[in-house]
Structures are given as structure tokens and as C-alpha cells.
Coordinates of C-alpha atoms in Angstrom, one line a residue:
M1 CA -15.6 -113.6 227.6
L2 CA -12.8 -111.5 226.1
A3 CA -12.0 -109.1 228.9
A4 CA -8.4 -110.3 229.1
S5 CA -8.0 -110.0 225.3
V6 CA -7.7 -106.3 225.3
F7 CA -4.2 -106.6 226.6
V8 CA -3.1 -108.7 223.7
P9 CA -1.8 -107.0 220.5
T10 CA -4.5 -106.8 217.8
A11 CA -2.1 -108.3 215.3
Q12 CA 0.8 -110.7 215.8
A13 CA 3.5 -112.2 213.6
A14 CA 5.5 -115.3 214.4
P15 CA 9.0 -116.3 213.2
N16 CA 7.5 -119.4 211.5
G17 CA 5.7 -117.3 208.9
S18 CA 2.3 -117.1 210.4
S19 CA 0.4 -114.0 211.6
A20 CA -2.8 -113.4 213.6
S21 CA -5.3 -110.8 214.7
L22 CA -8.0 -110.7 217.3
A23 CA -11.4 -111.0 215.8
R24 CA -13.1 -107.6 215.5
T25 CA -16.5 -106.1 214.5
S26 CA -17.2 -103.7 211.7
D27 CA -16.7 -100.8 214.1
D28 CA -13.3 -102.1 215.0
K29 CA -14.2 -103.4 218.5
I30 CA -13.0 -106.7 219.8
Q31 CA -15.7 -109.2 218.8
S32 CA -17.9 -110.7 221.5
A33 CA -20.1 -113.8 220.9
A34 CA -23.2 -111.7 221.5
A35 CA -22.1 -109.0 219.0
A36 CA -21.3 -111.6 216.3
E37 CA -24.6 -113.4 216.6
S38 CA -26.5 -110.2 216.7
Y39 CA -24.9 -109.0 213.5
W40 CA -25.6 -112.1 211.5
T41 CA -29.4 -111.9 211.1
P42 CA -31.1 -114.3 208.6
E43 CA -31.3 -111.4 206.1
R44 CA -27.6 -110.7 206.2
M45 CA -26.8 -114.4 205.9
A46 CA -29.1 -114.7 202.9
N47 CA -27.5 -111.8 201.2
A48 CA -23.9 -112.6 201.8
I49 CA -21.8 -112.9 198.7
P50 CA -20.0 -116.1 197.8
A51 CA -16.2 -115.5 198.3
T52 CA -13.9 -116.6 195.5
G53 CA -10.2 -117.4 195.7
P54 CA -7.1 -116.0 193.9
A55 CA -6.7 -116.4 190.1
T56 CA -4.9 -119.5 188.9
V57 CA -1.5 -119.6 187.2
K58 CA 0.1 -121.8 184.5
A59 CA 0.7 -125.4 185.7
K60 CA 4.2 -126.4 186.8
S61 CA 5.9 -129.7 187.5
A62 CA 5.0 -131.2 190.8
P63 CA 7.4 -130.1 193.6
Q64 CA 8.3 -132.7 196.2
P65 CA 6.8 -133.0 199.7
S66 CA 8.9 -130.9 202.0
G67 CA 9.3 -133.3 204.8
R68 CA 8.2 -136.5 206.5
A69 CA 4.5 -137.3 206.4
G70 CA 2.6 -136.3 209.5
S71 CA -0.8 -136.8 210.9
I72 CA -3.0 -135.7 213.8
D73 CA -6.0 -137.9 214.6
G74 CA -9.6 -136.5 214.8
A75 CA -11.9 -136.6 217.7
A76 CA -15.6 -137.5 218.1
P77 CA -17.9 -135.0 220.0
S78 CA -18.0 -135.4 223.7
V79 CA -21.0 -133.0 224.5
K80 CA -24.6 -133.7 223.5
V81 CA -26.3 -130.6 222.1
Q82 CA -30.0 -130.4 222.6
T83 CA -30.7 -127.9 219.8
E84 CA -30.1 -130.5 217.1
Q85 CA -32.9 -132.7 218.4
A86 CA -35.2 -129.7 219.0
Q87 CA -34.9 -128.6 215.3
G88 CA -35.3 -132.2 214.1
I89 CA -32.6 -131.9 211.4
G90 CA -31.4 -135.4 210.3
I91 CA -28.1 -135.8 208.6
M92 CA -27.9 -136.2 204.8
L93 CA -25.5 -138.5 202.9
N94 CA -21.9 -137.3 203.2
E95 CA -23.0 -134.3 205.2
S96 CA -20.7 -133.6 208.2
Q97 CA -21.4 -131.8 211.4
T98 CA -17.8 -130.7 211.5
V99 CA -18.3 -128.7 208.3
G100 CA -20.1 -125.4 208.2
K101 CA -20.7 -122.0 206.6
V102 CA -18.3 -119.2 207.4
Y103 CA -19.7 -115.6 207.4
F104 CA -17.6 -112.4 207.5
T105 CA -17.4 -108.8 206.5
N106 CA -14.6 -107.5 204.3
P107 CA -13.6 -104.1 205.7
A108 CA -12.0 -103.1 202.4
N109 CA -15.5 -102.7 200.9
G110 CA -17.9 -103.2 203.8
L111 CA -19.6 -106.2 202.1
N112 CA -20.6 -109.5 203.7
Y113 CA -19.3 -112.7 202.3
V114 CA -19.7 -116.5 202.8
C115 CA -17.1 -119.2 202.7
S116 CA -16.9 -122.8 204.1
G117 CA -14.8 -124.3 206.9
A118 CA -14.3 -127.3 209.1
T119 CA -13.2 -128.1 212.7
V120 CA -9.8 -129.6 213.2
N121 CA -8.9 -131.5 216.4
S122 CA -6.3 -130.1 218.9
G123 CA -5.6 -130.2 222.5
K124 CA -7.7 -127.1 223.3
K125 CA -10.5 -128.1 220.9
K126 CA -11.2 -124.7 219.5
L127 CA -9.8 -124.6 215.9
V128 CA -11.6 -124.2 212.5
Q129 CA -9.7 -124.7 209.3
T130 CA -10.6 -122.5 206.2
A131 CA -8.9 -120.7 203.3
G132 CA -6.6 -117.8 203.8
H133 CA -8.8 -115.5 201.7
C134 CA -11.7 -116.2 204.1
V135 CA -9.8 -114.6 207.0
H136 CA -7.6 -112.0 205.3
G137 CA -7.8 -110.0 202.1
G138 CA -4.2 -110.9 201.0
A139 CA -1.6 -108.4 199.8
G140 CA -2.8 -104.9 200.6
G141 CA -5.9 -106.3 202.3
Q142 CA -7.1 -106.5 205.9
W143 CA -8.3 -109.1 208.4
M144 CA -12.0 -109.9 208.0
R145 CA -14.6 -108.7 210.5
N146 CA -17.7 -110.1 212.1
W147 CA -16.3 -113.7 211.6
V148 CA -18.6 -116.6 212.5
F149 CA -18.9 -120.3 211.8
V150 CA -22.2 -122.2 211.6
P151 CA -21.7 -126.0 211.7
R152 CA -23.9 -128.1 209.4
Y153 CA -26.0 -125.1 208.4
R154 CA -28.9 -126.1 206.2
N155 CA -31.7 -123.9 204.7
G156 CA -31.4 -121.3 207.4
A157 CA -31.2 -123.8 210.3
R158 CA -28.3 -123.6 212.7
P159 CA -28.5 -126.9 214.6
F160 CA -25.3 -126.4 216.6
G161 CA -25.6 -122.6 216.9
T162 CA -23.5 -119.7 215.6
W163 CA -19.9 -119.7 216.8
S164 CA -17.9 -116.5 217.1
A165 CA -14.2 -116.1 216.3
Y166 CA -11.7 -115.2 219.0
Q167 CA -8.6 -114.9 216.8
L168 CA -7.8 -115.3 213.1
T169 CA -4.6 -116.7 211.8
A170 CA -3.0 -117.1 208.3
R171 CA 0.3 -117.6 206.6
T172 CA 2.3 -114.4 206.0
A173 CA 2.9 -115.6 202.4
W174 CA -0.9 -115.1 202.0
T175 CA -1.4 -111.9 204.0
N176 CA 1.6 -110.2 202.5
S177 CA 1.8 -111.6 199.0
S178 CA -1.5 -113.4 198.2
S179 CA 0.3 -116.6 197.5
S180 CA -2.2 -119.2 196.5
D181 CA 0.3 -121.9 197.5
E182 CA -0.4 -120.6 201.1
D183 CA -4.1 -119.9 200.9
M184 CA -4.8 -121.4 204.3
G185 CA -6.2 -120.0 207.5
I186 CA -7.1 -121.3 211.0
V187 CA -9.5 -119.6 213.3
I188 CA -9.6 -119.9 217.1
M189 CA -13.3 -120.0 218.2
Q190 CA -14.8 -118.6 221.3
T191 CA -16.7 -121.1 223.5
L192 CA -20.5 -121.3 223.2
G193 CA -22.6 -122.3 226.2
G194 CA -19.4 -123.0 228.0
N195 CA -18.3 -125.6 225.5
S196 CA -15.5 -125.7 222.9
I197 CA -16.5 -126.4 219.4
V198 CA -14.7 -129.6 218.8
N199 CA -16.3 -131.1 221.9
V200 CA -19.7 -130.3 220.5
V201 CA -19.4 -131.3 216.8
G202 CA -16.1 -133.3 216.8
G203 CA -12.9 -132.4 215.1
N204 CA -11.2 -133.7 211.9
G205 CA -7.7 -134.9 211.9
L206 CA -4.9 -133.1 209.9
R207 CA -2.3 -134.5 207.5
W208 CA 0.6 -132.9 205.8
N209 CA 3.3 -134.1 203.4
W210 CA 1.2 -137.0 202.1
G211 CA 2.0 -136.4 198.4
Y212 CA 0.0 -135.0 195.6
S213 CA -2.1 -138.0 194.7
V214 CA -4.5 -138.9 197.4
A215 CA -8.2 -139.9 197.5
V216 CA -10.4 -137.1 199.0
T217 CA -13.9 -136.2 199.8
I218 CA -14.4 -132.4 199.4
L219 CA -17.2 -130.8 201.4
G220 CA -18.5 -127.2 201.2
Y221 CA -21.3 -124.8 200.6
P222 CA -21.2 -123.6 197.0
A223 CA -23.4 -120.5 196.7
G224 CA -22.8 -119.4 193.1
A225 CA -25.1 -120.6 190.3
P226 CA -26.3 -123.3 189.9
F227 CA -25.9 -123.9 193.7
T228 CA -27.8 -122.0 196.4
G229 CA -25.4 -122.2 199.4
E230 CA -28.2 -123.6 201.5
L231 CA -27.0 -127.2 201.5
Q232 CA -23.7 -129.0 202.0
Y233 CA -22.4 -130.6 198.9
F234 CA -19.6 -133.1 198.2
C235 CA -17.2 -134.2 195.5
Q236 CA -15.0 -137.3 195.6
G237 CA -11.9 -138.3 193.6
T238 CA -8.1 -138.5 193.5
T239 CA -6.0 -135.4 193.5
W240 CA -3.0 -134.5 191.4
N241 CA -0.5 -131.5 191.2
G242 CA -2.3 -128.6 189.6
H243 CA 0.4 -125.9 189.6
G244 CA 3.0 -124.6 192.0
Q245 CA 2.5 -126.2 195.5
Q246 CA -1.2 -126.9 194.9
V247 CA -3.4 -129.9 194.5
R248 CA -6.2 -130.2 192.0
A249 CA -9.3 -132.3 191.8
W250 CA -12.4 -132.8 189.7
C251 CA -15.2 -130.8 191.4
N252 CA -17.7 -128.3 190.1
M253 CA -18.5 -126.4 193.3
T254 CA -18.7 -122.6 192.9
G255 CA -17.9 -119.6 195.1
G256 CA -18.8 -120.1 198.7
S257 CA -17.1 -123.5 198.9
S258 CA -13.8 -121.7 199.5
G259 CA -12.2 -123.1 202.7
G260 CA -14.2 -126.3 202.5
P261 CA -12.0 -129.3 203.6
W262 CA -10.4 -131.9 201.4
L263 CA -10.7 -135.0 203.6
Q264 CA -8.7 -138.2 203.4
E265 CA -10.4 -141.3 204.8
Y266 CA -13.8 -139.5 205.2
N267 CA -16.2 -141.6 207.3
D268 CA -19.8 -140.7 206.5
Q269 CA -21.0 -142.4 209.6
N270 CA -19.3 -140.0 212.0
G271 CA -18.5 -137.1 209.7
L272 CA -14.8 -137.2 210.4
G273 CA -11.7 -137.4 208.1
Y274 CA -8.2 -136.0 207.8
I275 CA -8.0 -132.5 206.3
N276 CA -5.4 -132.6 203.6
S277 CA -6.2 -129.3 201.8
V278 CA -8.9 -126.7 201.6
V279 CA -10.8 -125.2 198.6
S280 CA -8.8 -122.3 197.3
H281 CA -10.1 -121.5 193.8
R282 CA -11.7 -122.9 190.7
H283 CA -9.4 -123.8 187.8
S284 CA -10.0 -122.1 184.4
D285 CA -11.9 -125.4 183.7
A286 CA -14.9 -124.9 185.8
S287 CA -15.1 -128.7 186.5
Q288 CA -11.8 -128.6 188.5
M289 CA -10.7 -126.8 191.6
D290 CA -7.4 -126.2 193.4
G291 CA -6.2 -126.2 197.0
P292 CA -2.9 -125.5 198.8
Y293 CA -0.7 -128.5 199.2
F294 CA -0.4 -129.2 202.9
D295 CA 3.3 -129.4 203.8
N296 CA 5.2 -128.3 206.9
D297 CA 3.7 -124.8 206.6
I298 CA 0.2 -126.0 207.6
K299 CA 1.6 -127.7 210.6
S300 CA 3.4 -124.5 211.5
L301 CA 0.2 -122.6 211.2
Y302 CA -1.7 -125.2 213.2
D303 CA 0.9 -125.0 216.0
F304 CA 0.8 -121.2 216.0
A305 CA -3.0 -121.1 216.2
E306 CA -3.0 -123.7 219.0
S307 CA -0.4 -121.7 220.9
L308 CA -2.7 -118.6 220.8
S309 CA -5.8 -120.5 221.8
P310 CA -6.9 -119.8 225.4

């Protein structure tokens, strides 16, 4: 329920360089879970456009990590959901229930888009990590509308339901300046059936300042050719500095994978790892992609989102 939310400002900024807005519908009303699920019919989901990230820039030398390495541990689910068994959807290799499809409407053009995202563990168990451009249009843009997350979506099935956003957060370097170094967003989710999302699907850990060369598993829902967006895909490899404060990896996923997690120590038995970046954009070489380097700024955004979570 969002009755109390009407007394909260629709947009907020924090001194640590993060900003937020309450989730809203296309007609500028505060979004309810019922309104979000009603909007996202199978037809609208099928026709959503793969979102793509900001353009790349010329590579620079690798900057240094901006502080001591930090880590937050993940959490296994604590609530059994019956819908998964009812739909008979078994898990595939390297497919995680913490990763899902993100759907939203861009108010700048009224079109529907699709991204990827993943849960991240916190005390309140309500956070989903994605890319900044999947929550806000960047410089001159607006906060996205009709924002939902569908964990482990596959071929139209929603084994864990459709989760509605409560509040969207991003770094002001993204919202004000479209900085691809800060193309990161965290969304606070409403409860579903009285449960918080991390309690239902589990939540990944988070890491920052771990250096530019780490082994990762990248998960997401590429929807541009030759992919369909109906299945979760993965890439694995070791990252390096691409340009600016960004990491790069070999991966040929296309649009729609934006916001998908780059996971350290991914465990395909429980679907958990440590989020160390997210998909931002493809490099000019289509076989490579870039993500923001997770330094102290991601921890600031995480703390900001958690502080706003009810």
C-alpha cells in the first residue's frame, strides 16, 4: 500500500550525489502494484523495445580504485513461493532467480522498453540493481514510468510474479549529465503477497573497489537480434578497464541486457553472487560490453536507496 507515500516529495536529492523519485504511472499517478501489473499485459511485454545505453568514448588509462574494497553478503530466499511449482518451470544452466526482466515506459516518447536487473541483499530486503538509463533518461530526461521487475522471466512465464517499483534511485552524475561512469540505478520494490522480494528469490551480495580485473558471470535478457529476450543468457570472463571509470568484458549480448548484473563468485547452484557492475552499453566492437566501475559511489547509492526503503 502506498497511501502514506503521497506525503513524500516525488523527487529527492541527497548530498552524497544520489537522487530519487516515487514510482509513477503514465498518467503521473503514484504507482500501485495493481496498476503496474494491469498495465503490463503480455502484448505490451512482447512489444517492449530493448533499451540501449550511452555511447562509448575513447579508452583512457585505468584510474585507481577510490577506496578500500568493501563487500555485502548475499542472502538465500526465506519464503517458498507456490507459483513456481504450479507453472513447472525448472531452472536452466547459469539461470538465476535473482535476475529478471525490467519493463518501463519512457515518458519522453511514451514508448515501452525492456532492460534487465537483479536483486541485491539489504536489511529491508527490497532492492533491485539495474542500469541508470533503465530508471532515468539522463541529462534532459525524466524518471521512467510503469516500472516493474519480473524475476526469472522465461517465454512469457512469470514464476515469481510481477513486482512493482515503489521508488527509483540513481546517481545525479547520470540524471544530470548522462555520465556512463555512473550509469547505475537501484529500485526499491513494493511487497507482493505481503513478502519482500529478497525473501522470495534471494538477494545477491554487492562489492565495490575490487579493482578492474575480476572474474565475472554476466546475466541478462538480450532482446536485439539475434536474441529474442525470452530467455536469460550468460557470459563469463575476466574484466579490464575499458575507458574512464568503466570495466569491459567479452560478451555479445544486445539491447535489453542493460542493467544485467556482473557477478563475482557466481554460484549456479543457488543463483547468487556478488554484483560488481551492471551492463551499461556495448562497445564499438559488438563482442564487448562495458559497465560502470563500482567504487564508493555505488555504496553511497545503495545506502541512499536503503534509507528510503520502507
